[in-house]
Tab-separated table of C-alpha atoms in Angstrom:
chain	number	residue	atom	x	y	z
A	1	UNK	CA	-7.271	-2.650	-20.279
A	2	UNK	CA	-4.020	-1.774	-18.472
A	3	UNK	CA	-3.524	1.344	-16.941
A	4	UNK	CA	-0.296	3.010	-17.107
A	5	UNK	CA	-0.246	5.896	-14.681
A	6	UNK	CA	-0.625	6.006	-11.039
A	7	UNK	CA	-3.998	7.109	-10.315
A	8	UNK	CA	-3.215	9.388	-7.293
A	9	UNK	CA	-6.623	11.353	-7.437
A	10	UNK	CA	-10.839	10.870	-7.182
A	11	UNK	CA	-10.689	11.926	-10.792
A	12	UNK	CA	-8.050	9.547	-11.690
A	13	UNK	CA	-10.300	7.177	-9.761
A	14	UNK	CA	-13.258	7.866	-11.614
A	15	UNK	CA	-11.824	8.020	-15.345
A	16	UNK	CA	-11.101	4.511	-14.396
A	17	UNK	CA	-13.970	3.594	-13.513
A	18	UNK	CA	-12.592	2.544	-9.991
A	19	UNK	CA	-15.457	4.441	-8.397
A	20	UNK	CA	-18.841	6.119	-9.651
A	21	UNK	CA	-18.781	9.647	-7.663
A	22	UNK	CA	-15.316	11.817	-6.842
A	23	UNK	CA	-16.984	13.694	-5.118
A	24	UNK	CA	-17.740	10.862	-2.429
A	25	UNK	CA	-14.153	10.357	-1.567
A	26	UNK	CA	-12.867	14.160	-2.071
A	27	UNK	CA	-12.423	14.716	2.066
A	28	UNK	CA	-10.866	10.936	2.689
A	29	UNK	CA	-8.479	12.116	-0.231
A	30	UNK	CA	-7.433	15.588	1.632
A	31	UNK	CA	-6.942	13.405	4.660
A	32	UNK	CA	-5.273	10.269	3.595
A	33	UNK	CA	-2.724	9.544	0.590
A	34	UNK	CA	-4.146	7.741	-2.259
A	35	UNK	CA	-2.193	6.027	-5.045
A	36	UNK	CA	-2.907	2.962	-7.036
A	37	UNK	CA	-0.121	1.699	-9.428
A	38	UNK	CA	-1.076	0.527	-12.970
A	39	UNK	CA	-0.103	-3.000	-11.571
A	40	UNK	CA	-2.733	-2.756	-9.140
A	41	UNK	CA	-5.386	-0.991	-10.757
A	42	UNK	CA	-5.266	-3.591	-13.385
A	43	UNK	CA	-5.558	-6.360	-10.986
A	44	UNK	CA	-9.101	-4.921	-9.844
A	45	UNK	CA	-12.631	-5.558	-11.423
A	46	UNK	CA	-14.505	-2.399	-11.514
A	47	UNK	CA	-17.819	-4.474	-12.057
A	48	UNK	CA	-17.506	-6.133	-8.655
A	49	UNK	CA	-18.802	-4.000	-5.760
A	50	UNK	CA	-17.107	-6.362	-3.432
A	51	UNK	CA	-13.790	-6.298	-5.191
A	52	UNK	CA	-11.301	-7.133	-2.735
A	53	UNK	CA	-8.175	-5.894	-4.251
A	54	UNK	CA	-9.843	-2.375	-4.698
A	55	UNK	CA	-10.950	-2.696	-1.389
A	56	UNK	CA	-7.464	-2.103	-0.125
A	57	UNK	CA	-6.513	0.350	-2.300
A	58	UNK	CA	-10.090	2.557	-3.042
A	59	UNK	CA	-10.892	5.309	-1.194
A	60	UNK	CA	-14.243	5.400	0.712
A	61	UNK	CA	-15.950	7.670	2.526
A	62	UNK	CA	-16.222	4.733	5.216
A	63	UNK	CA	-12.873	6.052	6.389
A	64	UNK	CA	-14.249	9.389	7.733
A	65	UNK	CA	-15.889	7.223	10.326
A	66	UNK	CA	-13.270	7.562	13.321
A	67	UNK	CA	-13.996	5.622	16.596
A	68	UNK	CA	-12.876	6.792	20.283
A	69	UNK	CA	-10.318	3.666	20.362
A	70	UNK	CA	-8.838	4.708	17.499
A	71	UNK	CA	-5.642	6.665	17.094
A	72	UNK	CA	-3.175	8.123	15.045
A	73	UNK	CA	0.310	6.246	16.072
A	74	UNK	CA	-1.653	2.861	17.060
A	75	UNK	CA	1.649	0.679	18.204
A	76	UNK	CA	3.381	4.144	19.959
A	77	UNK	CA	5.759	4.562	17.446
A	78	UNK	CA	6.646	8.068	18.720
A	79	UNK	CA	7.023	7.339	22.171
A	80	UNK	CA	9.413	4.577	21.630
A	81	UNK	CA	11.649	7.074	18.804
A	82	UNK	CA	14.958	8.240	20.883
A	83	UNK	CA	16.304	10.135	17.237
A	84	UNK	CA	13.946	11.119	14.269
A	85	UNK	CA	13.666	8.011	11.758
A	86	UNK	CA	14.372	5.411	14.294
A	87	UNK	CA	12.109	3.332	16.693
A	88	UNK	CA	13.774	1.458	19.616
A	89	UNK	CA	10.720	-0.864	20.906
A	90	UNK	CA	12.500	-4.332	21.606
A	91	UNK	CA	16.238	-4.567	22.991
A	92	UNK	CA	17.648	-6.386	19.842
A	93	UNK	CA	15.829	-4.533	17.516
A	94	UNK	CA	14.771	-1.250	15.904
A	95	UNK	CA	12.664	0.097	13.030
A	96	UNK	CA	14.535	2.374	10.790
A	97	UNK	CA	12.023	4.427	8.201
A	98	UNK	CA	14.336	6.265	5.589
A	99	UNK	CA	11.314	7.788	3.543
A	100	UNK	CA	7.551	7.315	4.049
A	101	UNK	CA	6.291	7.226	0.607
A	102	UNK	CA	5.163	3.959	-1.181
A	103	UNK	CA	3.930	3.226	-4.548
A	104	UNK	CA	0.477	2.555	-3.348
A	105	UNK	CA	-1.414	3.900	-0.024
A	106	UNK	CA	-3.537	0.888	1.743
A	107	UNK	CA	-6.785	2.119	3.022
A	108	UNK	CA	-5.940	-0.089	6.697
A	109	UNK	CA	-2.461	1.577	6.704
A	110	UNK	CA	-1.307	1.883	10.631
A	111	UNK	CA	0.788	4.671	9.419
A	112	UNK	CA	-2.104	6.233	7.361
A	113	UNK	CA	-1.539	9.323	9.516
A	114	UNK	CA	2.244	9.847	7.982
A	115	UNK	CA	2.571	8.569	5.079
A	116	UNK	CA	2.495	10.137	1.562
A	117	UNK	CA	4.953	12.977	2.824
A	118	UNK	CA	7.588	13.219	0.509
A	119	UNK	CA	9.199	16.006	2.853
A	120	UNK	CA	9.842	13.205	5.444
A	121	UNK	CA	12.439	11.341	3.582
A	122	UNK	CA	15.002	11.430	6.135
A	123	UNK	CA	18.437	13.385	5.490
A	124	UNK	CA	22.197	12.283	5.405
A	125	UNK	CA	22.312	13.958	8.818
A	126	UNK	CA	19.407	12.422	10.010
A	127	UNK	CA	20.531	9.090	8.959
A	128	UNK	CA	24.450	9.183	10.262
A	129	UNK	CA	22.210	9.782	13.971
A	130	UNK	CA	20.409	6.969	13.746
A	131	UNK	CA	23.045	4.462	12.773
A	132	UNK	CA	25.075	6.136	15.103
A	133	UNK	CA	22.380	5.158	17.720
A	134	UNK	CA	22.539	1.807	16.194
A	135	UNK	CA	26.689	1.090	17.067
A	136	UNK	CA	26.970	2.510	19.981
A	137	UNK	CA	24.447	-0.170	21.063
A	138	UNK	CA	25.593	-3.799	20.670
A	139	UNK	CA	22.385	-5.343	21.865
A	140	UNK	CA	20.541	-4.160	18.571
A	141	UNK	CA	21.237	-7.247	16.131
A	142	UNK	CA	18.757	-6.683	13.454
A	143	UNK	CA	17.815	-3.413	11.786
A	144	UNK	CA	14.356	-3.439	9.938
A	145	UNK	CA	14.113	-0.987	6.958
A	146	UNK	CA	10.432	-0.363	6.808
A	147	UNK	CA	8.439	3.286	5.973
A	148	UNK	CA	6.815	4.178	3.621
A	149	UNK	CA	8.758	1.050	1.135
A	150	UNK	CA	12.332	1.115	1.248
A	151	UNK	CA	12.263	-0.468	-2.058
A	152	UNK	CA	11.147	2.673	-3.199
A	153	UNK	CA	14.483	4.280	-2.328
A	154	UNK	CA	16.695	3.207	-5.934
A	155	UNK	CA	19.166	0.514	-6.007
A	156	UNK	CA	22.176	3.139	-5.148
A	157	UNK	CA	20.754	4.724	-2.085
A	158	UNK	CA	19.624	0.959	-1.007
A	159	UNK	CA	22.637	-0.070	-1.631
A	160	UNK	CA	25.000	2.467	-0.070
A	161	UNK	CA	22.165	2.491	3.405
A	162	UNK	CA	22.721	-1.549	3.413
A	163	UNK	CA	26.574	-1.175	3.383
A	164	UNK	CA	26.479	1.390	6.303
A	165	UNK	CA	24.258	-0.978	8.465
A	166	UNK	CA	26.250	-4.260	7.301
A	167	UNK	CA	29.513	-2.358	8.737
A	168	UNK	CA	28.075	-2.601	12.007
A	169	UNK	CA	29.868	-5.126	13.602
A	170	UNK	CA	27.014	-6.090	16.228
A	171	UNK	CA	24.282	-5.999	13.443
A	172	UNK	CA	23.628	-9.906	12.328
A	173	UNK	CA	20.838	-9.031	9.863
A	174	UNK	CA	18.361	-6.711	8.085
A	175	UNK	CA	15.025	-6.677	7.229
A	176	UNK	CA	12.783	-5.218	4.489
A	177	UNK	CA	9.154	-4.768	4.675
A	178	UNK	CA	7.839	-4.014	1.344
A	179	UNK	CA	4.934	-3.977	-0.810
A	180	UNK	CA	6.561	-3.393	-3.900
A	181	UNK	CA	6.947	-6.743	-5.038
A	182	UNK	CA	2.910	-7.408	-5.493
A	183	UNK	CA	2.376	-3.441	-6.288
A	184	UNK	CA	4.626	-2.670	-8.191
A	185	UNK	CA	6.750	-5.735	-9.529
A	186	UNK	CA	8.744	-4.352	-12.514
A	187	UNK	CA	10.934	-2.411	-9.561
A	188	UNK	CA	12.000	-5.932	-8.572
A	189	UNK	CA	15.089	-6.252	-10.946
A	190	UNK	CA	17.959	-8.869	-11.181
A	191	UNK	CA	20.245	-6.085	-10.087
A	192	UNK	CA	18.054	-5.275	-6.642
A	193	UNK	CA	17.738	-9.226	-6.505
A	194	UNK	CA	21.605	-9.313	-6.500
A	195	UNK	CA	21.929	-6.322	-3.890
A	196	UNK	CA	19.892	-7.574	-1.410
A	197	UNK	CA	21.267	-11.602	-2.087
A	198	UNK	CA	24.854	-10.106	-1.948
A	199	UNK	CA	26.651	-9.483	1.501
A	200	UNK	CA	28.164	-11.416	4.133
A	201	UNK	CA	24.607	-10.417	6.589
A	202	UNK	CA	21.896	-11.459	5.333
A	203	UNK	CA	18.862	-9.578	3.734
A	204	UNK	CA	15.169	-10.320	4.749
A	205	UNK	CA	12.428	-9.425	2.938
A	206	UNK	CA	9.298	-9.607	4.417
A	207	UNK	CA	6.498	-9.119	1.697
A	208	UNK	CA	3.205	-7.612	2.552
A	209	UNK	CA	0.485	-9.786	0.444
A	210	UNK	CA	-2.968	-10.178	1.669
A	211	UNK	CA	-4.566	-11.755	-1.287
A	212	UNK	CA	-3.711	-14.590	-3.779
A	213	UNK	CA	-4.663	-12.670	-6.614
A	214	UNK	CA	-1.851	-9.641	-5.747
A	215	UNK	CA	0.295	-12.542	-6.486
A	216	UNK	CA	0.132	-11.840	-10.370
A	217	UNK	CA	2.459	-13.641	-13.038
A	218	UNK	CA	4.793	-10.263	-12.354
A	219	UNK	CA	4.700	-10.156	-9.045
A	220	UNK	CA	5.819	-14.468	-9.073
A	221	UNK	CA	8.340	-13.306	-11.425
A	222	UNK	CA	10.064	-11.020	-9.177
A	223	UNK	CA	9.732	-13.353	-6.137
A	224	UNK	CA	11.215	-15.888	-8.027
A	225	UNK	CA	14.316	-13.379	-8.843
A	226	UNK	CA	14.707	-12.753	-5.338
A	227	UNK	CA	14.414	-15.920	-4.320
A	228	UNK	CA	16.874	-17.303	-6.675
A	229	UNK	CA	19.084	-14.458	-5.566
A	230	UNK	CA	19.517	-16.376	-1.957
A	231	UNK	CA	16.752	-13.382	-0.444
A	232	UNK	CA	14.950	-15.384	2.656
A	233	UNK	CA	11.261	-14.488	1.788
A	234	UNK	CA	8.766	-14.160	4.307
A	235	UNK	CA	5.312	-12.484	4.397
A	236	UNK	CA	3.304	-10.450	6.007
A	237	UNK	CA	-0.429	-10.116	5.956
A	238	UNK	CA	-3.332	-8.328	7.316
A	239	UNK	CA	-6.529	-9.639	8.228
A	240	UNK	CA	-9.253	-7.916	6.840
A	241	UNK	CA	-13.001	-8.185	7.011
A	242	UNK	CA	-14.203	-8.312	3.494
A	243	UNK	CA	-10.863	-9.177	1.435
A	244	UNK	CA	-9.623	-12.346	3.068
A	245	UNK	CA	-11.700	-13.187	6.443
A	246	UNK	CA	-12.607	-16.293	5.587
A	247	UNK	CA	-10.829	-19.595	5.416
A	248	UNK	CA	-10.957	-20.204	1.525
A	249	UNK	CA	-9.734	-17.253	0.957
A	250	UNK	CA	-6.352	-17.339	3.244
A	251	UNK	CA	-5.856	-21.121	2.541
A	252	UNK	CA	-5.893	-20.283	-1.647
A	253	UNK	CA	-3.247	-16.980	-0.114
A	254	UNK	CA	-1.068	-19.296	1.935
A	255	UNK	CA	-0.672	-22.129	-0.235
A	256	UNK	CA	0.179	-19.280	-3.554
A	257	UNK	CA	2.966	-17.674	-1.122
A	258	UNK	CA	4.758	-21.409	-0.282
A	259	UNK	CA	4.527	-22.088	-3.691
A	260	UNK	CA	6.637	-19.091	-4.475
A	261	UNK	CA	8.976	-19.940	-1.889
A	262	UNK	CA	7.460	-17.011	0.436
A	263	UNK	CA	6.857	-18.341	4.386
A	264	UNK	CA	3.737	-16.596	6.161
A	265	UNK	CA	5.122	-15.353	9.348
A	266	UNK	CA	2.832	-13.099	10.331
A	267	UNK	CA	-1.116	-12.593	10.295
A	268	UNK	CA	-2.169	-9.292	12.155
A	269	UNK	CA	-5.041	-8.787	13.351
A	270	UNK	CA	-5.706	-4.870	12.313
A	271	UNK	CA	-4.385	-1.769	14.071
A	272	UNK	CA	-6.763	1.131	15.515
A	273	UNK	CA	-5.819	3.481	12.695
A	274	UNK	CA	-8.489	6.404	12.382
A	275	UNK	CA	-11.227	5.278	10.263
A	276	UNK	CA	-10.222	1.734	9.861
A	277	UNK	CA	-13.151	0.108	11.731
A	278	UNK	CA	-14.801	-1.364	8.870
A	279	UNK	CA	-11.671	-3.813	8.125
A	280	UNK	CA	-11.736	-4.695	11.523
A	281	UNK	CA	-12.965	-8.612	12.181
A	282	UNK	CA	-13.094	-9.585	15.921
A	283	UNK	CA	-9.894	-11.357	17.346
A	284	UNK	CA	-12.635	-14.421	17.994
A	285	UNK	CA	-12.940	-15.297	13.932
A	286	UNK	CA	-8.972	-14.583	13.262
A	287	UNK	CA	-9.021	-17.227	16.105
A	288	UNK	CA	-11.897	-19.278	14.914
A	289	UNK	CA	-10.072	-19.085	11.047
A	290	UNK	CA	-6.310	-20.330	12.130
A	291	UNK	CA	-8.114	-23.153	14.376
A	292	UNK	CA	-9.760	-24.259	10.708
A	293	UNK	CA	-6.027	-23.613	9.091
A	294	UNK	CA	-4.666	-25.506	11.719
A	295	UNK	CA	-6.249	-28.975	10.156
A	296	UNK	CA	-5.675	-27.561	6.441
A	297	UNK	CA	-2.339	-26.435	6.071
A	298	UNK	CA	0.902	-28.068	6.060
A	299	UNK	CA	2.750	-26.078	9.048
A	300	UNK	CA	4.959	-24.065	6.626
A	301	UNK	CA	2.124	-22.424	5.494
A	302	UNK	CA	1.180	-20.854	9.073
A	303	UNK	CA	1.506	-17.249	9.911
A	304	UNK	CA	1.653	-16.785	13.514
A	305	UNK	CA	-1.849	-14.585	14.536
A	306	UNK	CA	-0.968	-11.533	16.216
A	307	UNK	CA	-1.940	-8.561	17.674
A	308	UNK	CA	0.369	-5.234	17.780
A	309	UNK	CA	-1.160	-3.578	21.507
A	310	UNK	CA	-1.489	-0.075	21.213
A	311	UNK	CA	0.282	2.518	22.911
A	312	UNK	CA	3.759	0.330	22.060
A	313	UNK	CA	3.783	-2.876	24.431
A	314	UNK	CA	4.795	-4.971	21.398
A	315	UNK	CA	3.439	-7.421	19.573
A	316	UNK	CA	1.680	-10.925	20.909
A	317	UNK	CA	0.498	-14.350	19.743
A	318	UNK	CA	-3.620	-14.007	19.681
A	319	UNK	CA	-3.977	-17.389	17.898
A	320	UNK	CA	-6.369	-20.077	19.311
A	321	UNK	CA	-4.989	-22.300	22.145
A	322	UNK	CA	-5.555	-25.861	22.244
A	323	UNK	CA	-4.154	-27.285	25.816
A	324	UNK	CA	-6.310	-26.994	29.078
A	325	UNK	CA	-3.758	-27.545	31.777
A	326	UNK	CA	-6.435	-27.734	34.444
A	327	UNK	CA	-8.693	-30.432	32.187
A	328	UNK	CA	-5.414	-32.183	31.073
A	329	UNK	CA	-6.816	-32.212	27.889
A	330	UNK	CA	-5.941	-31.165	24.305
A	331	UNK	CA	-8.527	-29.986	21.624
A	332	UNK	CA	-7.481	-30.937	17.344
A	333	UNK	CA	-7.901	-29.243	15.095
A	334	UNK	CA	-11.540	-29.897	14.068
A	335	UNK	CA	-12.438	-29.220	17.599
A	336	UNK	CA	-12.671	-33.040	19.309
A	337	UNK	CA	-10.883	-32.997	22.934
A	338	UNK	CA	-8.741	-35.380	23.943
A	339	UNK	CA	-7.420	-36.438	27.560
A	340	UNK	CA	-3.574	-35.946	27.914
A	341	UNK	CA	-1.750	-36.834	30.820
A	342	UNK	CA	1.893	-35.261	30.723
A	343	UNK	CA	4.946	-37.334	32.494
């Protein structure tokens, strides 16, 4: 039965029949924002206690469980921020978040802390600081719209923040991070397919997808407007212990996101967000699973395994290595070594 309202509360939740007991998740609601579009909600099979789309996007009371390596701003967002809205971590490149709402609220959110605040949508004065930071820097060459969704803004405010960063002479390109095309598809339009395919600088849209069954005939259907538009497509996924940590499941992802012209770029392995632990695999089986992927998957169809260290040293390659310098040897990919003897 589709669902046509955003269920945004433990009663919404259980009228459902997304969970059996409101009152179980009442406190992670107070703490954390919770929203599941009607796109998502009807993706999910309430009969399946091991669901994994509604393990993304249900609240549990597993999420009251904080450990002492967890924190609030995992990757140091805040101490890299030199104006409010903006984060400066690498030389060519900053984070610009001009809202931090979204249409749905992932349980393993690294922003779980922020998000949801409607207040936070950052003003026309906040915004003519930040670009300004922006061109009076010419090393920055990419600007990366992220949040909260950007796609959530409305094609006119998208439209007029793109021309303001395109106008920056030292800018080369811009980059989305969304999950609206997989939560919330019908926002993907021709028109927004045209605004972000139109422009001398190119538009990037990195999709956040981390299993093939978000990839519904919709969400296809808008990926195929943008890519049609001339939108580079890239994704962006999260590995997480119980919705896609095993091999099956990211080859049947991988191989849906090529086929929709979408490149996997990145697989990370999960921030320290508060009360996040139980999505949390070791870096040893992400390594152990792209080793198997390795000897699957054409190359195309390999996200780079990484791992955003916290406090704000950047991200870093965790994937499995396969030359031993000092035994001049080199391992396959099903795990046979093999003597190599550079010139």
């Amino acid at each position: 039965m589709s669902r046509r309202r955003t269920l945004r509360t433990p009663q919404d939740l259980l009228d459902a029949g997304l969970i059996s007991d409101a009152r179980a998740v009442d406190e992670v609601a107070r703490a954390y924002a919770v929203a599941l579009t009607p796109a998502v909600a009807d993706l999910i099979d309430p009969a399946d206690p091991h669901d994994p789309i509604a393990r993304q996007y249900v609240p549990s009371a597993e999420e009251l469980v904080t450990t002492a390596e967890e924190r609030a701003d995992p990757i140091g967002d805040a101490a890299y921020s030199p104006v409010k809205g903006l984060v400066h971590r690498y030389p060519d490149r900053v984070l610009l978040t001009p809202l931090l709402v979204c249409p749905v609220y992932c349980r393993f959110c690294f922003r779980r802390a922020r998000v949801g605040d409607a207040e936070a949508t950052m003003t026309e004065a906040e915004m003519d600081s930040a670009l300004a930071y922006v061109a009076e820097r010419p090393q920055i060459r990419e600007v990366i719209l992220t949040g909260g969704d950007p796609l959530m803004l409305g094609e006119t405010r998208l439209g007029a923040l793109l021309a303001r960063i395109r106008a920056i002479p030292h800018v080369d390109l811009i980059r989305i991070h969304s999950r609206v095309p997989v939560s919330d598809p019908k926002r993907i339009t021709a028109a927004l397919a045209r605004l972000l395919g139109d422009g001398e600088k190119p538009v990037w849209l990195a999709v956040h997808v981390n299993h093939a069954r978000e990839l519904s005939p919709a969400a296809c259907a808008g990926l195929g407007l943008l890519a049609r538009a001339g939108v580079p497509l890239l994704s962006q996924t999260v590995l997480l212990k119980g919705v896609n940590d095993t091999v099956e499941t990211l080859e049947e992802l991988f191989r849906a996101l090529v086929r929709n012209r979408v490149r996997p770029y990145y697989l990370h392995h999960p921030d320290l967000a508060p009360g996040t632990g139980h999505f949390r695999p070791t870096i040893a089986k992400g390594q152990a699973l792209m080793r198997t992927l390795r000897g699957r998957l054409s190359g195309i169809a390999q996200p780079t395994y990484v791992l955003d260290i916290p406090g704000g040293a950047g991200k870093v390659p965790v994937g499995p290595g396969y030359w031993d310098g000092e035994g001049a040897t080199v391992t396959d990919p099903q795990g046979g070594e093999h003597p190599y003897l550079p010139g």
